[in-house]
Each structure stands twice: as structure tokens, then as C-alpha cells.
Tab-separated table of C-alpha atoms in Angstrom:
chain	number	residue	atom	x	y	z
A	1	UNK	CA	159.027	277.722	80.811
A	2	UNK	CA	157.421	277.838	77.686
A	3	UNK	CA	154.144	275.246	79.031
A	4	UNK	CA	151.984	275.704	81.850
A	5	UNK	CA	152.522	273.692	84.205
A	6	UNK	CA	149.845	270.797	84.923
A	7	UNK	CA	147.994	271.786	81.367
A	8	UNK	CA	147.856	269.306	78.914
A	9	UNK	CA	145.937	271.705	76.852
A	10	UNK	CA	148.182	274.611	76.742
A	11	UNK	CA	150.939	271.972	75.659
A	12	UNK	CA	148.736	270.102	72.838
A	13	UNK	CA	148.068	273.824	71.806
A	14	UNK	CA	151.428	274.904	71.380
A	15	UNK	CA	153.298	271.439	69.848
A	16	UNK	CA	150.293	270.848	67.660
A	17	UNK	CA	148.394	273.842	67.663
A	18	UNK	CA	148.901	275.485	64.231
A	19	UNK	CA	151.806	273.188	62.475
A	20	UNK	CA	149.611	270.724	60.843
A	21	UNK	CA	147.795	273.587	59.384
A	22	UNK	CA	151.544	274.738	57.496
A	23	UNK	CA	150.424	274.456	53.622
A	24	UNK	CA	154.009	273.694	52.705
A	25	UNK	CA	153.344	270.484	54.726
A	26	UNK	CA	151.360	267.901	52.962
A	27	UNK	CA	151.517	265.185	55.740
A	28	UNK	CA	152.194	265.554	58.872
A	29	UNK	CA	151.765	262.910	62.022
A	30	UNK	CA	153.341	262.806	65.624
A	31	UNK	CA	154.483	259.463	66.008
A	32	UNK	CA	155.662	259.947	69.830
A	33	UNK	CA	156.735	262.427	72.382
A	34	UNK	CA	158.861	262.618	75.894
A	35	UNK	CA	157.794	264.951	77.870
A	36	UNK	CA	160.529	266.517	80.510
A	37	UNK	CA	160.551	265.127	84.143
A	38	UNK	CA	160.015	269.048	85.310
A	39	UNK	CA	156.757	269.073	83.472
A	40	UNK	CA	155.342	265.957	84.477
A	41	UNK	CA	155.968	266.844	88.096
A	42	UNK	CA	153.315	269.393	87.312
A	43	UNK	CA	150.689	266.687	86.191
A	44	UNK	CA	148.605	264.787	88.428
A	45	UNK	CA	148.528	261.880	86.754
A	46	UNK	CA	146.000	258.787	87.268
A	47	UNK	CA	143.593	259.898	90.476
A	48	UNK	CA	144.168	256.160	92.256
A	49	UNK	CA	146.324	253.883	90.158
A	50	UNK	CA	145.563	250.167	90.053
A	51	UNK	CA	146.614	248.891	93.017
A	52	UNK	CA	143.852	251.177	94.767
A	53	UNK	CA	141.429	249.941	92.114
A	54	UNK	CA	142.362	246.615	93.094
A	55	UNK	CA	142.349	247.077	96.787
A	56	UNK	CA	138.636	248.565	96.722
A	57	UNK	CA	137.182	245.907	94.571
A	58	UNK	CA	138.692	242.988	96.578
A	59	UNK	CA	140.236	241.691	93.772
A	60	UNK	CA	143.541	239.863	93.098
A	61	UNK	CA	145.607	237.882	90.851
A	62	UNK	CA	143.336	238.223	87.796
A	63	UNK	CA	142.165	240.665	85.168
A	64	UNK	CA	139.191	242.157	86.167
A	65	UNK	CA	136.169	241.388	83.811
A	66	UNK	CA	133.896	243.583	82.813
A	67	UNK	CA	131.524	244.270	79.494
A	68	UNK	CA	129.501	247.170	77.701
A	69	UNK	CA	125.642	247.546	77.807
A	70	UNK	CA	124.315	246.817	74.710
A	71	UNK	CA	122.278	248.095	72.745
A	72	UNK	CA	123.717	251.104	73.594
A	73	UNK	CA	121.185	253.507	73.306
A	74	UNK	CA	117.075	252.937	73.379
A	75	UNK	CA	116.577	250.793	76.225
A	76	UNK	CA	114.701	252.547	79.207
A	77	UNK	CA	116.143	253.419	82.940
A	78	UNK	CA	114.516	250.613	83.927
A	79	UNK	CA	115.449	248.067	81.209
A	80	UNK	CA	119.036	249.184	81.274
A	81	UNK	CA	118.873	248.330	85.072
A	82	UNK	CA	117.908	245.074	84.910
A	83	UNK	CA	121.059	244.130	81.893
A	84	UNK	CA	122.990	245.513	84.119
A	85	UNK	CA	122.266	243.097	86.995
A	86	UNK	CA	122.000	239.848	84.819
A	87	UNK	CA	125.925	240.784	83.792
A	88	UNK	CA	127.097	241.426	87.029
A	89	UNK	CA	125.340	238.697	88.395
A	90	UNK	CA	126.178	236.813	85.902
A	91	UNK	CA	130.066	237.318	87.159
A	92	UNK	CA	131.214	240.339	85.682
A	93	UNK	CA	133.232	242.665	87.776
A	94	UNK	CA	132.259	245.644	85.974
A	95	UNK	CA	129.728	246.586	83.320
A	96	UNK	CA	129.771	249.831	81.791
A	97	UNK	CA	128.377	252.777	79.795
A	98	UNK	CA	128.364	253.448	76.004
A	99	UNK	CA	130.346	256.389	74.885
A	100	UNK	CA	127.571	258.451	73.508
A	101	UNK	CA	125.361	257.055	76.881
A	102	UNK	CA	124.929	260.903	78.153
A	103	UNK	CA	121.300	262.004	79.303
A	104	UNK	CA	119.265	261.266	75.927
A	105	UNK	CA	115.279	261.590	76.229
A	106	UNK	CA	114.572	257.835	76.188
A	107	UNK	CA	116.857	257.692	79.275
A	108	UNK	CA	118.006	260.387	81.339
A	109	UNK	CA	121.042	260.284	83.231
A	110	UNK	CA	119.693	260.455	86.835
A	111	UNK	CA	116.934	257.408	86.213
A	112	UNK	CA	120.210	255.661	84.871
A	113	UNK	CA	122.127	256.277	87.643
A	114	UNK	CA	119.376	255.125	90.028
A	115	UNK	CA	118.956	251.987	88.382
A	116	UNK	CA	122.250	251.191	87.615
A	117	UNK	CA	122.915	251.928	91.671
A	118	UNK	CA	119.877	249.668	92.475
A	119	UNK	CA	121.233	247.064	90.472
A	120	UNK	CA	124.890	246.718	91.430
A	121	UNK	CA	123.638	246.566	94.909
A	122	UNK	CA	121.634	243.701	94.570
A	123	UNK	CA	123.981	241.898	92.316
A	124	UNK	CA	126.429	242.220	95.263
A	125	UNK	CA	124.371	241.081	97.467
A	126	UNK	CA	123.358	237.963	95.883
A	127	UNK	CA	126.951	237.179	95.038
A	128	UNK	CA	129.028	238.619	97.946
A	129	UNK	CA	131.485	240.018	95.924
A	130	UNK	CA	132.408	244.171	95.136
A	131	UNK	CA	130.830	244.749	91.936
A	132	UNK	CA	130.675	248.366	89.713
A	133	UNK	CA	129.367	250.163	86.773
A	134	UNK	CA	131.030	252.780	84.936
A	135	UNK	CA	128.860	255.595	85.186
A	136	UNK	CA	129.274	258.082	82.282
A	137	UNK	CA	129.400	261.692	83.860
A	138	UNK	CA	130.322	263.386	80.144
A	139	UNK	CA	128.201	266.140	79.639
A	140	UNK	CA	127.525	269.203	77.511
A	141	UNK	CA	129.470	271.704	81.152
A	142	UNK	CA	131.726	271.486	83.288
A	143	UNK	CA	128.857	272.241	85.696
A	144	UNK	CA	126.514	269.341	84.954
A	145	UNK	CA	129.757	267.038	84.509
A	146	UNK	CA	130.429	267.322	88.059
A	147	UNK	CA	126.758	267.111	88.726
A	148	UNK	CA	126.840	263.889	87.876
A	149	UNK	CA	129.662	262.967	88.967
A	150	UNK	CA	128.278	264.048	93.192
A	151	UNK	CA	125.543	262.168	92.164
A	152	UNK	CA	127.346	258.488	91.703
A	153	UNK	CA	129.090	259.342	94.648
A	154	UNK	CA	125.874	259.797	96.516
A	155	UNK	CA	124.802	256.599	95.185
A	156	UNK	CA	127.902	254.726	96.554
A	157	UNK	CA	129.320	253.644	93.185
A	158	UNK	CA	133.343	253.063	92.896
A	159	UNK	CA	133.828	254.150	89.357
A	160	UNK	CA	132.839	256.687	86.701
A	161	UNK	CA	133.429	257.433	83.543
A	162	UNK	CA	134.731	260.332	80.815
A	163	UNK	CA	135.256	260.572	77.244
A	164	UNK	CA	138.349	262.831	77.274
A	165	UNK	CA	138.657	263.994	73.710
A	166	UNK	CA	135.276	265.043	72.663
A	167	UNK	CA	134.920	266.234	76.599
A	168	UNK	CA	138.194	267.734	76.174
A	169	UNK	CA	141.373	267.528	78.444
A	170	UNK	CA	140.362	270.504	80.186
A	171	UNK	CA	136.957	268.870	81.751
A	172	UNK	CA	139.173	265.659	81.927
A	173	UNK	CA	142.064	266.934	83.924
A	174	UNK	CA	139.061	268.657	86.362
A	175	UNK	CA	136.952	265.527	86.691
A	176	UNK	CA	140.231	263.663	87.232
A	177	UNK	CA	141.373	266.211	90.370
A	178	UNK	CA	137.600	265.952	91.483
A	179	UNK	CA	138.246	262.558	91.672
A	180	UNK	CA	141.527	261.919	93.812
A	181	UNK	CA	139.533	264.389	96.080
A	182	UNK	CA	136.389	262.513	96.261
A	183	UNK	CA	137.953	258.333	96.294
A	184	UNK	CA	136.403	257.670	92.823
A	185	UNK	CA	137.882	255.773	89.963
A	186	UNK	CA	138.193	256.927	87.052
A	187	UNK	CA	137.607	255.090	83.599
A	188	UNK	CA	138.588	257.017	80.344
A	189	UNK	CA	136.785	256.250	76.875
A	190	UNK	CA	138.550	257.313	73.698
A	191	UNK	CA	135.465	258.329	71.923
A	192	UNK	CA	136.872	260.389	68.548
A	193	UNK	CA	140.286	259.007	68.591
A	194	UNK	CA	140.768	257.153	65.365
A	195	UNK	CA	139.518	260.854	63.524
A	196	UNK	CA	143.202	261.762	64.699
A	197	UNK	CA	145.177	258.747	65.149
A	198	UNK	CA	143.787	256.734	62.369
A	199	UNK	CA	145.924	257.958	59.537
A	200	UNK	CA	149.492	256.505	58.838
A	201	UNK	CA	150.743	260.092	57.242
A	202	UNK	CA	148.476	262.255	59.485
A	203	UNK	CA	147.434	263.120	62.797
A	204	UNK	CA	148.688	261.789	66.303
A	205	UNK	CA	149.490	258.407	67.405
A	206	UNK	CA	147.606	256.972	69.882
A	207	UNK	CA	150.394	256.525	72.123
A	208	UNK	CA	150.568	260.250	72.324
A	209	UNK	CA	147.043	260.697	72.959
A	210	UNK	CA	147.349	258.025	76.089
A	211	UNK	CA	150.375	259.561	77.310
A	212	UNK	CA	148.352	263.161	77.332
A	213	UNK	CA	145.862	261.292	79.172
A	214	UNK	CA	148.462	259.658	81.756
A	215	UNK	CA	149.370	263.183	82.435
A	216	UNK	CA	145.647	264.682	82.781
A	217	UNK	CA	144.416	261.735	84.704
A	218	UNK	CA	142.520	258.521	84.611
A	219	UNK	CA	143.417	254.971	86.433
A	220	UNK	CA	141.584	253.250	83.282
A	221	UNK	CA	141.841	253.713	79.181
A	222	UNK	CA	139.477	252.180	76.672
A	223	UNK	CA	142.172	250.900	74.003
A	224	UNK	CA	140.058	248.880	71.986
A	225	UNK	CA	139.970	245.013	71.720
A	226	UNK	CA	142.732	242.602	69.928
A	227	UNK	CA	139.780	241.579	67.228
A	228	UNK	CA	136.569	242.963	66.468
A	229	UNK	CA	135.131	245.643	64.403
A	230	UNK	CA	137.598	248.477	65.752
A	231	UNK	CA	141.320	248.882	64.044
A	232	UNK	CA	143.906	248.021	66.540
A	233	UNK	CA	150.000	278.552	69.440
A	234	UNK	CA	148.580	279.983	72.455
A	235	UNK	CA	149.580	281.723	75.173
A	236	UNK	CA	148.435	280.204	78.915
A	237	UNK	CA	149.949	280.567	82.113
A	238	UNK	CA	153.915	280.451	81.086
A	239	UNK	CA	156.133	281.018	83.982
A	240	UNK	CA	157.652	283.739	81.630
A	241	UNK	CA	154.349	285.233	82.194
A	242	UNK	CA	151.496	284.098	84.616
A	243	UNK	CA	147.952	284.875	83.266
A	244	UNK	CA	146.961	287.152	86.102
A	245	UNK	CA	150.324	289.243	85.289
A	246	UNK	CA	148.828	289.548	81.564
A	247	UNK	CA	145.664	290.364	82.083
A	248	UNK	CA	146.060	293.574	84.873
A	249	UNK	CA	148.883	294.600	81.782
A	250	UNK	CA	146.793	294.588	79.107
A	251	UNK	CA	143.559	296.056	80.956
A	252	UNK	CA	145.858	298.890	81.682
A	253	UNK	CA	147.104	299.177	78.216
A	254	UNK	CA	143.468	298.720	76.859
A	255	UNK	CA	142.048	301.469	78.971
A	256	UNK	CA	145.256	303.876	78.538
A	257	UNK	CA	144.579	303.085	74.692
A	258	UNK	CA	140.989	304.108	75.186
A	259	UNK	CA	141.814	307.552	77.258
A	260	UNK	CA	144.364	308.583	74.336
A	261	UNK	CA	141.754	307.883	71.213
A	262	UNK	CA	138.662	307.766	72.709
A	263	UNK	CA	137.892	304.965	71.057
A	264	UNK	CA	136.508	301.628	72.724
A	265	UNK	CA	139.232	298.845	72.294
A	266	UNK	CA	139.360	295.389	73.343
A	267	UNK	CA	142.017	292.512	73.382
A	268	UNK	CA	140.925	288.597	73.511
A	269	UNK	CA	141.949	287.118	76.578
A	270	UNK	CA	143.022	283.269	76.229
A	271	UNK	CA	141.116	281.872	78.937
A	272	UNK	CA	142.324	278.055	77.577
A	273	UNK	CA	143.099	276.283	80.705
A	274	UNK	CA	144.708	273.084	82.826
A	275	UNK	CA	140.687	272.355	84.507
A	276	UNK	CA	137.136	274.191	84.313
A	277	UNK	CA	137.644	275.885	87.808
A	278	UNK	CA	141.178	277.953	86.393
A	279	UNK	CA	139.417	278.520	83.185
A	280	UNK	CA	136.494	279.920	84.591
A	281	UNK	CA	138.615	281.915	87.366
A	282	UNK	CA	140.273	283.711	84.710
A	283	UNK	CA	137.258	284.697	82.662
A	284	UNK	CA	135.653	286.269	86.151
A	285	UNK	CA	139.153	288.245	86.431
A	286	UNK	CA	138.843	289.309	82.862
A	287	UNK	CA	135.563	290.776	83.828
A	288	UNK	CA	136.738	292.040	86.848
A	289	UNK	CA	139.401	294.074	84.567
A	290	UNK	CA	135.956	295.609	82.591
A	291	UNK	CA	137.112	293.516	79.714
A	292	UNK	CA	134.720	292.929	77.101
A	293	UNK	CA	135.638	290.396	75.472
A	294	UNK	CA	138.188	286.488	76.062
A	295	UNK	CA	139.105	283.454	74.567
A	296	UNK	CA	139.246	280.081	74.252
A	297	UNK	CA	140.917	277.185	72.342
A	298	UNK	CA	137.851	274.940	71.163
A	299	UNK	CA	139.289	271.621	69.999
A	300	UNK	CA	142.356	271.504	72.372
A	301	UNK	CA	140.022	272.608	75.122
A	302	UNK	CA	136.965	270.317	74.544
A	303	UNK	CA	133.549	271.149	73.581
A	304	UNK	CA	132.149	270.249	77.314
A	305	UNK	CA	134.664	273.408	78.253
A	306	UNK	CA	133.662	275.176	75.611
A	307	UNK	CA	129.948	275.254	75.790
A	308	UNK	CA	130.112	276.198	79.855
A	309	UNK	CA	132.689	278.682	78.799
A	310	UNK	CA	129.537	280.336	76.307
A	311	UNK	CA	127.022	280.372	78.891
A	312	UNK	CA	129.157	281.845	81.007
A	313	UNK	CA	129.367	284.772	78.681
A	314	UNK	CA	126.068	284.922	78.244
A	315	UNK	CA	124.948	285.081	81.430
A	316	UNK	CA	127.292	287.676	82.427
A	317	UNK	CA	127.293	289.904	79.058
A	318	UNK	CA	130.925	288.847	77.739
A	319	UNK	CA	131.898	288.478	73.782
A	320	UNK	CA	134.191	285.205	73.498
A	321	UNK	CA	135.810	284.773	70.750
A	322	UNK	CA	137.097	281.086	69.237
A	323	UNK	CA	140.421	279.779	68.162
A	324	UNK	CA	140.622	276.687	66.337
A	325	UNK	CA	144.307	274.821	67.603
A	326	UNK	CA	144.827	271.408	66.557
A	327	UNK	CA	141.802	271.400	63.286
A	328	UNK	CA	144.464	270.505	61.515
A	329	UNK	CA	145.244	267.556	62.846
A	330	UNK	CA	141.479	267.060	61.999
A	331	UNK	CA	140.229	268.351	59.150
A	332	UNK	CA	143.477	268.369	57.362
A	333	UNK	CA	143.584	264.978	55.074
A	334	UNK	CA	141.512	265.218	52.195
A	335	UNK	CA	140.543	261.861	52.613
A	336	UNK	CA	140.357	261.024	56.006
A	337	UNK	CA	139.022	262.554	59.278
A	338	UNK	CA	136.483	265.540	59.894
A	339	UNK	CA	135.771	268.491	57.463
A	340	UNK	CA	136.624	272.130	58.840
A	341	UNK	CA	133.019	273.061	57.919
A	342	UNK	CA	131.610	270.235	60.725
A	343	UNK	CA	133.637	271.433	63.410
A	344	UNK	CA	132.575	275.360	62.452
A	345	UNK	CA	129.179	274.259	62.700
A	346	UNK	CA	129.557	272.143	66.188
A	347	UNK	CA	131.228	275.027	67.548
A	348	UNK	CA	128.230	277.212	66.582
A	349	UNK	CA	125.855	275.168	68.584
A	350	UNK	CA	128.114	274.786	71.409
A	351	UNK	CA	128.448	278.507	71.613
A	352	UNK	CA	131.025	281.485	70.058
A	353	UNK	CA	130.907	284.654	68.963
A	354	UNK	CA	133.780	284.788	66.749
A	355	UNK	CA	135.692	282.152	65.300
A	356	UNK	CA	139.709	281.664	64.427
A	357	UNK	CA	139.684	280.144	60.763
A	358	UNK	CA	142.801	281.607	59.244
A	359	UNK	CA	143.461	283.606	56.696
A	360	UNK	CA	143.010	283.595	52.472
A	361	UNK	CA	146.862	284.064	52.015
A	362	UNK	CA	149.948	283.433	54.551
A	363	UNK	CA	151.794	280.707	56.193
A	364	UNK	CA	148.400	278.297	56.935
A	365	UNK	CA	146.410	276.572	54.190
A	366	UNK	CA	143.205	277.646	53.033
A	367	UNK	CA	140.492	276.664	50.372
């Protein structure tokens, strides 16, 4: 009772939300977790699953072969078109997007798409055999994630693609849904990982991260090669207490507050959510309530979230204010990982009015 159900964010916010932040603790790394059968009935999990993967392609018997267009930034629409076609012609099954591919002004992500389509369909063709490209649809929204995603479907391809820590399990565990709906694989790159896995005394495993990401969806993980240049507090939607039930409470105990003082009040409503639909169904309820201001978990909720969640707010005149869960797990070693000052200054551009960042004296460590 004390998780959301289906919300890998609400429980990442609660089990790791504030503890790594404890100044008493010097070190502090989760090596594993099991998560109770109840819960995981609540979780999707993977939209297809291999066998469908292997079903659609045609493919049996083998591991499917596949590569990364490189280099992985620079080369035109066009030019990026035509590598893909010598792999897959070549006899790759699948070639795929760099993690930071998104929609960059040397190459924007529709002329990708296009070409990318063009060329998988002609590789096919020549070959007679099911051939695919992992499309990148990470994006700065929710909104233009799923864009992109309607797009590849339009263009017939089998697979996309998601970087689910930087885009956040919230936008993962949406795209993921959007997917089982829609009949599209799903492959998931661990871009950021190693800032919070790469530690021996600090930060997350990686096995907890992948087991998150079981849970929140995605038939395929990135985990990295056997060589090479890569080294192998929040309140939600509890069943003790369903959002909607909090948020008619405290609107009536904000505007009762207001009639007895006559004084304008306000209470930040944690709009952290499971997907970008619930999150942004509870911020239109919170305005429905005349509230002026809600809330939202940054790091545990992803920056794509985030940044739709601000220009939301903008557009429809509503303060949001920022918490910071997990930066510890972060920003926390002094000599490995991501200073608190970076993320304060991401979150800036991806949109906040406030920000969480603790306090000079109490329970949390502070320079």
C-alpha cells in the first residue's frame, strides 16, 4: 500500500528518494532489490517480449545482429540513409540510433526517419529478408516523444527506440504502453547509467536499474558489450490515499484556510506519475481545484516529463515547483558522478519555478 501501483517512479522516489542524501551516511549503494509479486502485477512489463520480436522479424535459432550508426552525430538525413542501407544490406538485422541521435540541426528527426524508412525498404527488398532500424523517439515532451513515435509507425518500421533514464521512467513507462497498443518494439538505451551505477560504494547497481526497466517496459536493453571502451519521499497515488482523494481534500482545506485569514494560500501538489497521460491528468485536476501551484519529482521523473510538465504551466498560468529525489544517488560522491550545481542548472532550462535543494542544517547533507 505504500507504492502506486504500476509506477516505477513513485517507488524509485520513495526507496531512494532522500536516503542517499542522509549526511550520517558516507556511502551508500543498492546492490539489489525484490520487488513483491502484488506490485509487479501492477507493471506492464516488456510491450511484446522476444518471441513476438522474433516472430515479426522472421527470425530463428540465432542472435539477431545488428550495429550502431557511426559517426554518430554530423552526417546528413541523406548520408545517414545511405549507412544505413550498406549495413543492412550488408546482412545486419538491425542497425540503430545513437543515444544522443534526437532532432539536432544538421539532421532533424523527420528527414531521419524518412531516410532511414527509405532505406530499410530497399535493403529488404534486395535481400528478401525483414530488416529494422531503431528509431530514436527521445525527445525534450512527452508530446513530441509520441510524435515521433506515430510517425515510425506511419512509416512501417518494427522498432523504436528510448533512452529511459535521461527520458525518465515516466515518458518510458508511457512510450512503453503506447507501444503494446500500437504493435511496436521497443529498444531501451541506458544513456546516463554508469553516473549511478558506476561506483562500487555509491549509487545503484545496474541490475536494479534493468529490473526498474523490466517493470516500466521495453522488449530490448542496451547492456553494453563484453570488451570495448565501456566498463562491463513522495507521496503518489497510495492506495492509503488515491491522488484525486488528496487533491479535492486539500483544495477544500486551502480555500477554508483562505476564507478564515483572508490570506491567499497554496499547497504543492505532487503531480510525479506512473506515464505522461496520469501526470498530466492530475495537473488539469489541480487546476480544475483553482490551485495555483503542483509538483513534480525531476530526476526520478525524467527531464522529457519534466520539461512538458513546464510548458504545461506556462501555457495555462500554473507555478510548479521542483523536488530533487534520487540527486543523491547523483551528485553525492565527491569524486564520482554529477555535481548538484549541473543538475540545478539542467533543471532551469528544462523549466521550474522553484526548486527542492534541502536545507543548511537537519537530517540531509549540505555544503
Amino acid at each position: 500500500d505504500l507504492f502506486e501501483e504500476g509506477s516505477i517512479t513513485n517507488v524509485l522516489t520513495s526507496l531512494v528518494g532522500n536516503v542517499f542524501g542522509f549526511k550520517a551516511l558516507r556511502h551508500l549503494r543498492l546492490e539489489d532489490i525484490r520487488f513483491p509479486l502484488a506490485f509487479i502485477k501492477t507493471c506492464m512489463g516488456p510491450p511484446n517480449g522476444i518471441q513476438v520480436e522474433r516472430d515479426r522479424m522472421n527470425k530463428y535459432g540465432r542472435p539477431l545482429l545488428g550495429c550502431t550508426i557511426k559517426p554518430k552525430l554530423g552526417l546528413s538525413g541523406k548520408n545517414y540513409g545511405r549507412v544505413v542501407y550498406e549495413c543492412l544490406r550488408g546482412g545486419l538485422d538491425f542497425t540503430k540510433d545513437d543515444e544522443n541521435n534526437n532532432s539536432q540541426p544538421f539532421q532533424r528527426w523527420q528527414n531521419r526517419f524518412e531516410f532511414v524508412a527509405e532505406a530499410v525498404k530497399l535493403a529488404e527488398q534486395e535481400t528478401g529478408e525483414k530488416k529494422g532500424h531503431y528509431l530514436n523517439c527521445t525527445a525534450a515532451t512527452p508530446e513530441e516523444m509520441y510524435e515521433r513515435a506515430e510517425f515510425a509507425k506511419e512509416l512501417g518500421q518494427p522498432i523504436i527506440m528510448h533512452d529511459y533514464i535521461t527520458g525518465g521512467f515516466t515518458a518510458n513507462t508511457g512510450l512503453a504502453k503506447w507501444c503494446r497498443k500500437n504493435g511496436i518494439l521497443l529498444h531501451i538505451h541506458r544513456a546516463m547509467h554508469a553516473v549511478i551505477d558506476r561506483h562500487p560504494k555509491h549509487g545503484i547497481h545496474f541490475r536494479v536499474l534493468a529490473k526498474c526497466l523490466r517493470l516500466s517496459g521495453g522488449d530490448q536493453l542496451h547492456t553494453g558489450t563484453v570488451v570495448g571502451k565501456l566498463e562491463g519521499e513522495i507521496i503518489n497515488s497510495q492506495p492509503f490515499q488515491r491522488w484525486q482523494n488528496r487533491f479535492e481534500f486539500v483544495a477544500e482545506a486551502v480555500k477554508l484556510a483562505e476564507q478564515e485569514t483572508g490570506e491567499k494560500k497554496g499547497h504543492y501538489l505532487n503531480c510525479t506519475a506512473a506515464t505522461p497521460e496520469e501526470m498530466y491528468e492530475r495537473a488539469e485536476f489541480a487546476k480544475e481545484l483553482g490551485q495555483p501551484i503542483i509538483m513534480h519529482d525531476y530526476i526520478t521523473g525524467g527531464f522529457t516529463a519534466n520539461t512538458g510538465l513546464a510548458k504545461w504551466c506556462r501555457k495555462n498560468g500554473i507555478l510548479l515547483h521542483i523536488h530533487r529525489a534520487m540527486h543523491a544517488v547523483i551528485d553525492r560522491h565527491p569524486k564520482h558522478g554529477i555535481h548538484f550545481r549541473v543538475l540545478a542548472k539542467c533543471l532551469r532550462l528544462s523549466g521550474g519555478d522553484q526548486l527542492h535543494t534541502g536545507t543548511v542544517v537537519g537530517k540531509l547533507e549540505g555544503e
